[in-house]
XYZ file of C-alpha atoms in Angstrom:
478
model
C -0.048 -0.019 -0.177
C 2.920 2.182 1.060
C 4.174 1.873 -2.621
C 0.895 2.895 -4.098
C -0.842 5.212 -1.829
C 1.669 6.903 -0.042
C 1.287 10.735 -1.520
C -1.142 12.226 1.360
C -3.376 13.314 -1.397
C -3.034 10.071 -3.455
C -4.008 8.546 0.650
C -6.952 10.599 0.724
C -8.064 9.819 -2.980
C -8.135 6.236 -1.441
C -10.290 6.924 1.764
C -12.679 8.856 -0.104
C -13.330 6.362 -3.230
C -13.446 3.292 -0.587
C -15.781 5.052 2.027
C -17.227 8.233 -0.263
C -15.760 10.732 2.557
C -12.705 13.015 2.952
C -11.792 11.699 6.253
C -8.935 13.551 6.599
C -7.664 12.895 10.459
C -7.612 9.753 10.045
C -5.902 9.577 6.949
C -2.282 11.758 8.910
C -3.332 9.541 11.667
C -2.548 5.927 9.392
C -0.445 7.935 6.685
C 2.169 8.357 10.106
C 1.569 5.045 11.468
C 2.723 3.460 8.709
C 6.355 5.963 8.352
C 6.550 4.776 12.174
C 6.477 1.219 11.644
C 8.247 1.357 8.433
C 11.365 3.006 10.300
C 10.791 1.140 12.866
C 11.469 -1.884 11.319
C 13.669 -0.848 9.911
C 15.997 0.280 13.252
C 15.689 -3.215 14.707
C 17.343 -4.832 12.063
C 19.838 -2.040 13.107
C 20.442 -2.096 16.829
C 19.714 -4.571 19.666
C 17.219 -3.042 21.152
C 15.362 0.664 21.487
C 16.621 2.215 24.652
C 19.945 3.491 25.576
C 23.316 1.396 27.091
C 24.434 2.185 31.239
C 27.258 4.423 28.790
C 24.440 6.610 27.531
C 24.709 5.323 23.654
C 22.487 2.768 22.027
C 23.807 -0.480 21.221
C 24.364 -1.246 17.539
C 23.462 -4.758 16.321
C 27.132 -6.694 15.694
C 27.649 -4.719 11.790
C 30.751 -4.470 10.766
C 31.998 -0.196 9.384
C 32.410 -1.745 5.659
C 28.627 -2.933 6.308
C 26.606 0.096 7.018
C 28.758 2.385 4.792
C 27.300 -0.130 1.924
C 23.420 1.173 3.511
C 24.284 3.973 3.988
C 25.183 4.418 0.081
C 23.064 2.843 -1.307
C 19.923 5.008 0.896
C 22.264 7.858 -0.840
C 21.428 6.663 -4.663
C 17.987 5.850 -3.981
C 17.468 9.741 -2.220
C 19.314 10.666 -5.691
C 17.157 9.082 -8.434
C 13.793 9.738 -6.558
C 15.161 13.530 -6.672
C 15.400 13.047 -10.517
C 12.864 10.736 -10.593
C 9.104 11.663 -8.628
C 10.716 15.075 -7.166
C 7.205 15.303 -5.611
C 7.597 12.829 -3.155
C 8.538 13.822 -0.477
C 7.000 11.257 1.463
C 9.085 9.147 0.044
C 12.050 10.865 0.551
C 11.046 11.621 4.281
C 11.490 7.355 5.056
C 14.859 7.589 2.824
C 16.023 10.501 4.973
C 14.739 8.664 8.371
C 16.525 5.580 7.392
C 20.275 7.229 6.556
C 19.351 8.794 10.227
C 19.551 5.289 12.012
C 22.661 4.720 9.615
C 24.030 6.837 11.090
C 23.436 6.795 14.526
C 24.538 3.199 13.964
C 27.944 3.771 12.649
C 28.309 7.123 15.304
C 27.758 4.396 17.870
C 30.043 1.142 16.206
C 32.586 4.075 16.264
C 32.295 5.324 19.686
C 32.124 1.413 21.118
C 35.966 0.957 18.126
C 37.168 4.649 19.780
C 36.657 3.319 23.372
C 38.385 -0.318 23.152
C 41.533 1.018 21.645
C 40.892 3.051 24.331
C 41.618 0.969 26.235
C 43.902 -1.323 24.137
C 45.948 1.384 23.799
C 46.171 2.382 28.294
C 46.923 -0.806 28.829
C 49.593 -1.397 26.074
C 50.686 2.364 27.160
C 51.234 1.068 30.571
C 53.454 -1.906 28.816
C 55.703 0.044 26.881
C 56.064 2.268 30.129
C 56.986 -0.512 32.540
C 59.135 -3.336 30.281
C 61.926 -1.913 31.881
C 60.060 -1.525 34.595
C 63.434 -2.777 37.011
C 66.122 -1.038 35.440
C 63.067 2.178 36.673
C 62.748 0.715 40.146
C 66.405 0.098 41.018
C 67.132 4.224 39.019
C 64.456 5.969 41.313
C 65.637 3.601 44.475
C 69.315 4.712 43.647
C 68.519 8.287 43.454
C 65.920 8.096 46.784
C 68.581 7.143 48.104
C 71.530 9.571 47.567
C 68.586 11.969 48.655
C 68.469 10.641 52.532
C 71.872 10.323 52.387
C 72.223 13.995 51.143
C 69.385 15.031 53.488
C 67.930 16.843 49.893
C 64.186 16.910 50.783
C 61.534 14.619 47.873
C 59.682 14.593 45.734
C 61.368 17.887 44.045
C 61.812 19.081 40.879
C 65.185 19.795 41.771
C 65.401 16.016 42.880
C 62.619 13.113 42.534
C 59.801 14.556 40.658
C 56.580 13.329 41.441
C 56.742 11.742 38.606
C 58.707 9.724 38.316
C 57.187 8.878 41.628
C 54.132 7.347 40.132
C 56.279 5.757 37.568
C 58.075 4.196 41.153
C 54.363 2.855 41.773
C 53.994 1.953 38.104
C 57.430 0.013 38.643
C 55.830 -1.996 42.035
C 52.546 -2.924 40.204
C 54.372 -4.363 37.541
C 57.323 -6.139 39.084
C 55.968 -7.346 42.477
C 57.792 -7.224 46.182
C 60.653 -8.630 45.871
C 61.496 -8.689 49.556
C 61.674 -7.844 53.071
C 63.536 -4.648 51.958
C 62.097 -4.385 49.067
C 58.678 -3.738 50.841
C 60.011 -1.697 53.566
C 60.627 0.889 50.381
C 57.732 0.880 48.869
C 55.789 1.657 52.629
C 58.601 4.575 54.174
C 59.195 6.175 50.703
C 55.936 5.703 48.831
C 52.853 5.253 51.420
C 55.209 8.143 54.204
C 55.520 5.825 57.086
C 58.306 3.652 58.420
C 57.438 1.061 60.155
C 59.545 -0.336 62.674
C 61.490 -2.439 61.559
C 63.466 -4.363 64.435
C 62.489 -4.788 68.165
C 63.744 -3.596 71.004
C 62.821 -6.627 73.511
C 64.333 -9.786 72.534
C 61.433 -11.710 72.771
C 58.925 -9.137 70.748
C 58.422 -8.796 66.966
C 58.397 -5.761 64.992
C 56.058 -4.206 63.775
C 58.092 -4.413 60.235
C 57.641 -8.257 61.117
C 53.608 -8.724 61.430
C 53.002 -6.248 58.255
C 55.931 -8.385 56.167
C 55.041 -11.376 57.163
C 50.872 -10.737 56.352
C 51.745 -9.701 52.315
C 53.921 -12.177 51.950
C 50.757 -14.926 53.152
C 53.421 -16.843 55.122
C 50.878 -16.993 58.231
C 46.779 -17.471 57.592
C 45.770 -17.510 61.363
C 47.180 -14.304 63.218
C 47.026 -12.438 66.954
C 48.088 -9.389 67.830
C 48.848 -8.228 70.737
C 50.401 -5.195 71.523
C 50.799 -1.953 73.440
C 48.107 1.192 74.212
C 49.230 4.180 70.921
C 51.682 1.318 69.545
C 50.641 1.246 66.038
C 47.969 -1.499 66.381
C 46.416 0.274 63.770
C 47.738 2.172 61.415
C 49.541 -1.548 60.534
C 46.626 -2.630 59.543
C 45.918 0.230 57.405
C 48.792 -0.501 55.736
C 48.130 -4.457 55.722
C 44.520 -3.421 53.598
C 46.634 -1.028 51.599
C 48.667 -3.180 50.426
C 46.533 -5.960 49.764
C 44.176 -3.355 47.822
C 46.831 -2.621 45.780
C 49.174 -6.168 44.724
C 46.627 -8.703 45.383
C 44.857 -7.764 42.118
C 40.495 -8.995 43.206
C 41.318 -9.519 46.448
C 37.966 -8.765 48.606
C 38.857 -8.006 52.713
C 36.683 -6.729 55.455
C 38.852 -3.802 58.710
C 36.240 -5.117 61.618
C 36.410 -2.829 65.067
C 34.956 -3.108 68.001
C 32.646 -0.205 67.448
C 32.282 2.269 64.118
C 34.976 4.648 65.277
C 37.861 1.918 65.529
C 36.702 1.280 61.671
C 36.344 4.857 60.593
C 39.738 5.688 61.933
C 41.535 2.663 60.159
C 39.411 4.105 56.606
C 40.954 7.962 58.068
C 44.816 6.096 57.775
C 43.733 4.796 54.046
C 42.492 7.923 53.013
C 45.389 10.050 53.477
C 47.699 7.643 51.159
C 45.256 8.139 48.233
C 46.227 11.925 48.865
C 49.762 11.290 47.499
C 49.576 12.257 44.088
C 51.626 9.409 42.897
C 49.114 6.757 45.221
C 45.440 8.906 44.263
C 45.892 7.435 40.639
C 45.261 3.832 41.979
C 41.413 4.529 43.722
C 39.207 4.212 42.170
C 35.596 4.092 44.747
C 36.015 6.275 48.063
C 32.084 5.447 48.885
C 29.712 3.826 50.972
C 32.354 2.354 53.752
C 34.395 1.340 51.459
C 37.358 1.692 49.295
C 37.834 -0.080 45.946
C 41.742 -0.083 43.509
C 41.882 -1.176 40.068
C 45.349 -0.275 39.664
C 46.246 -0.714 36.115
C 42.304 0.599 35.038
C 42.209 -2.765 33.093
C 38.772 -4.338 32.066
C 40.516 -8.082 32.280
C 41.436 -7.234 35.742
C 39.674 -7.119 39.191
C 39.518 -4.327 41.245
C 40.575 -5.416 44.941
C 38.448 -3.726 47.305
C 38.091 -3.131 51.076
C 34.950 -2.465 53.245
C 34.810 -1.405 56.818
C 32.527 -2.754 58.909
C 31.348 -3.054 62.744
C 32.179 -6.017 64.636
C 28.471 -7.088 65.599
C 26.336 -10.211 64.739
C 24.576 -8.532 61.724
C 28.451 -7.185 60.371
C 30.152 -10.351 60.759
C 27.257 -12.003 59.570
C 27.464 -10.414 55.888
C 30.175 -10.517 52.896
C 32.951 -13.350 53.073
C 35.866 -12.009 52.184
C 39.496 -13.452 51.200
C 41.077 -11.633 54.614
C 39.561 -10.000 57.726
C 41.214 -7.491 59.915
C 39.432 -7.671 63.697
C 40.701 -4.307 66.180
C 40.322 -4.051 69.552
C 39.174 -7.376 69.560
C 39.440 -7.065 73.760
C 36.115 -5.467 73.695
C 34.023 -8.000 71.440
C 32.346 -10.275 73.867
C 33.502 -14.245 72.787
C 30.151 -15.128 71.051
C 30.523 -12.702 68.356
C 33.719 -13.444 67.348
C 32.746 -16.327 66.501
C 30.825 -15.129 63.714
C 32.848 -13.574 62.546
C 35.506 -17.316 62.570
C 33.011 -17.947 60.007
C 33.420 -15.189 57.481
C 36.698 -15.095 55.056
C 37.713 -18.241 53.132
C 40.752 -18.204 49.547
C 39.977 -17.919 46.510
C 41.327 -18.084 42.768
C 42.069 -15.116 41.500
C 41.124 -13.450 38.251
C 43.096 -12.632 34.628
C 46.490 -10.336 36.188
C 45.766 -11.596 40.001
C 49.310 -11.485 42.155
C 47.426 -13.010 44.770
C 49.459 -15.493 45.511
C 50.863 -18.890 43.758
C 48.567 -20.888 41.860
C 46.209 -17.541 41.443
C 44.934 -17.975 44.360
C 44.368 -15.155 47.188
C 44.762 -17.021 50.184
C 41.850 -16.229 53.399
C 43.548 -14.652 56.453
C 41.965 -13.734 59.424
C 43.656 -10.789 62.021
C 43.156 -10.051 64.781
C 44.149 -6.877 67.314
C 44.531 -5.673 70.620
C 45.831 -4.553 73.807
C 45.403 -6.624 76.299
C 43.200 -5.264 79.241
C 42.483 -8.276 81.583
C 43.280 -11.667 82.254
C 40.385 -13.060 82.050
C 39.063 -11.282 78.803
C 38.349 -12.167 74.589
C 42.092 -11.689 74.354
C 43.938 -14.137 77.000
C 41.538 -16.408 75.502
C 42.857 -16.221 72.455
C 46.409 -16.135 73.898
C 45.738 -19.139 75.396
C 43.615 -21.065 72.731
C 46.228 -20.025 70.603
C 47.600 -23.481 69.748
C 45.543 -25.638 69.522
C 43.475 -22.772 66.831
C 47.285 -22.774 64.999
C 47.735 -19.606 65.423
C 50.247 -17.174 65.026
C 51.238 -14.325 68.035
C 52.925 -11.047 67.487
C 53.029 -8.869 70.232
C 55.136 -5.814 70.945
C 55.527 -3.250 73.317
C 56.076 0.310 74.166
C 60.241 -0.015 74.046
C 59.668 -1.878 70.398
C 57.820 1.609 69.554
C 59.646 4.347 71.298
C 61.896 6.652 70.089
C 65.663 6.935 71.151
C 66.205 8.952 73.758
C 68.540 11.564 73.752
C 68.267 12.353 78.004
C 71.441 11.500 79.644
C 69.923 9.781 82.078
C 72.986 7.564 82.655
C 76.366 9.626 83.712
C 74.568 9.871 87.502
C 71.288 11.741 86.554
C 69.183 8.974 87.017
C 67.258 10.793 89.215
C 66.134 13.163 87.772
C 65.024 11.123 85.516
C 60.966 11.073 85.854
C 61.075 7.477 83.868
C 63.592 5.426 85.218
C 61.805 3.326 87.188
C 60.362 1.804 84.368
C 63.073 2.312 82.015
C 65.893 1.792 83.851
C 67.928 3.061 80.443
C 66.375 0.921 77.683
C 65.402 4.040 75.651
C 68.092 5.212 74.781
C 68.277 2.300 72.699
C 65.091 2.256 70.625
C 64.389 4.009 67.711
C 60.585 4.026 67.231
C 58.095 6.716 66.755
C 56.397 6.811 70.061
C 57.202 10.120 71.593
C 58.955 10.310 74.791
C 57.969 13.485 76.574
C 54.843 11.333 75.773
C 55.907 8.059 77.348
C 57.093 9.662 80.812
C 53.736 11.405 80.924
C 51.677 7.723 80.719
C 54.884 5.957 82.839
C 53.940 8.911 85.613
C 50.081 9.449 85.139
C 49.336 5.452 84.931
C 49.322 3.033 88.348
C 52.132 0.181 88.408
C 49.833 -2.823 87.346
C 47.654 -0.594 83.665
C 51.619 -0.320 82.093
C 52.861 -3.083 82.658
C 49.898 -5.076 81.370
C 48.679 -1.693 78.653
C 52.090 -0.888 77.989
C 54.832 -3.126 78.502
C 51.612 -6.283 77.265
C 52.745 -8.457 80.973
C 49.854 -10.348 81.856
C 47.644 -8.826 84.466
C 46.785 -10.167 87.885
C 43.538 -12.400 88.089
C 42.521 -9.861 90.558
C 42.848 -7.157 88.050
C 38.990 -6.815 85.970
C 38.015 -4.246 83.791
C 33.986 -4.540 83.168
C 32.218 -2.674 80.371
C 29.250 -1.293 80.145
C 27.256 -1.199 77.287
C 25.661 0.977 75.231
C 29.454 3.028 76.215
C 31.165 6.166 74.092
C 34.302 5.384 72.512
C 37.413 7.334 71.945
C 39.458 5.417 69.605
C 43.366 4.897 69.770
C 45.576 7.179 66.867
C 47.235 3.651 67.429
């Protein structure tokens, strides 16, 4: 019918001949419906659906550029022929023009999709090209940084190590991975900006770096950390979490605090790393209590994620992450803690993952706290650690205390207010905790509290602390 009665006047005559009246409104509506139906049918041949995709563009069916260009040329030829032979057939010419728009839209969408795919491939290629000599690049920049340290030159700066070189250093680390403990410590100190103490002062204790390194290299998967108040527990948990985000693609982690304020403190530390220009490009999503990292921004590599939760029945009955750290476990009830134990599980890493041997992301449970009583959750974990296959790490205030320069050994012991608990030990310390704060705590705290919560000695059976719920908790900045 479109071929014989497509012109409006012809359609009008058709209606009058058939029904004996000039039904102009019905004629126009019929004409419009036929035109729309024809275009919609034509459009369905070239597109998956009527709605735009997630990127705001209509998704075309799979046609090559050559096929679409051939169809475009054919329509243009039809328009030329129609213009010569039937210049008055405006309706058919409009139909062909609408077809032309459909093909042009398909071409544009296909070109846009191809451009995005090429751009992604180019980004991957660019990343690989920039870092094909990553080992050499990393060695060169590390050498420049070490020279700056020796000569006490501030970096990054345009006259020493530039911010662009720091970005290249981070990229080279991600490409080559971390070689050993020395390489890991260098990254944490000079890329993340935190000098984790490497050596324990007390022979029977561990250094904070022992914990960080063993967690990163998956040397143990069931870990208990007992450390002093303000001893850097949460800071080191944030470092471990950040390293998992960056170097173990597809790793999902949870950080649980005894209360929300404690959990948010760890997140705030990780956000501090994001403020560094040479680390901020790693972060993909920082919303809704979770942090997502996709170092190479590649579709074939699954992003890593860490989420902060509260140590509660609801929090521990949510997702099943690969790794979970629990902060201030002493303040968490034993029945609640049992729910956490069922959370973590290992899984195979996707393409590009560096989760460990055989491409697996190994599960890990890490419990950290200061021991406050001899009958609390922390003491029970210590007592059952051997049966549970749990590796215990311990450090006290002397393992994280900065070097003391007071001259108390030169016959001036009575002048040192901390001599009672220190006895000159601080002269050989090499940590970060300020000496003035240490002196104040040693003077103000009672002996048993200082020995249990700062020296990490077992509290007496007579010392009990009772927690009334709910309570307002102010987290240690550690």
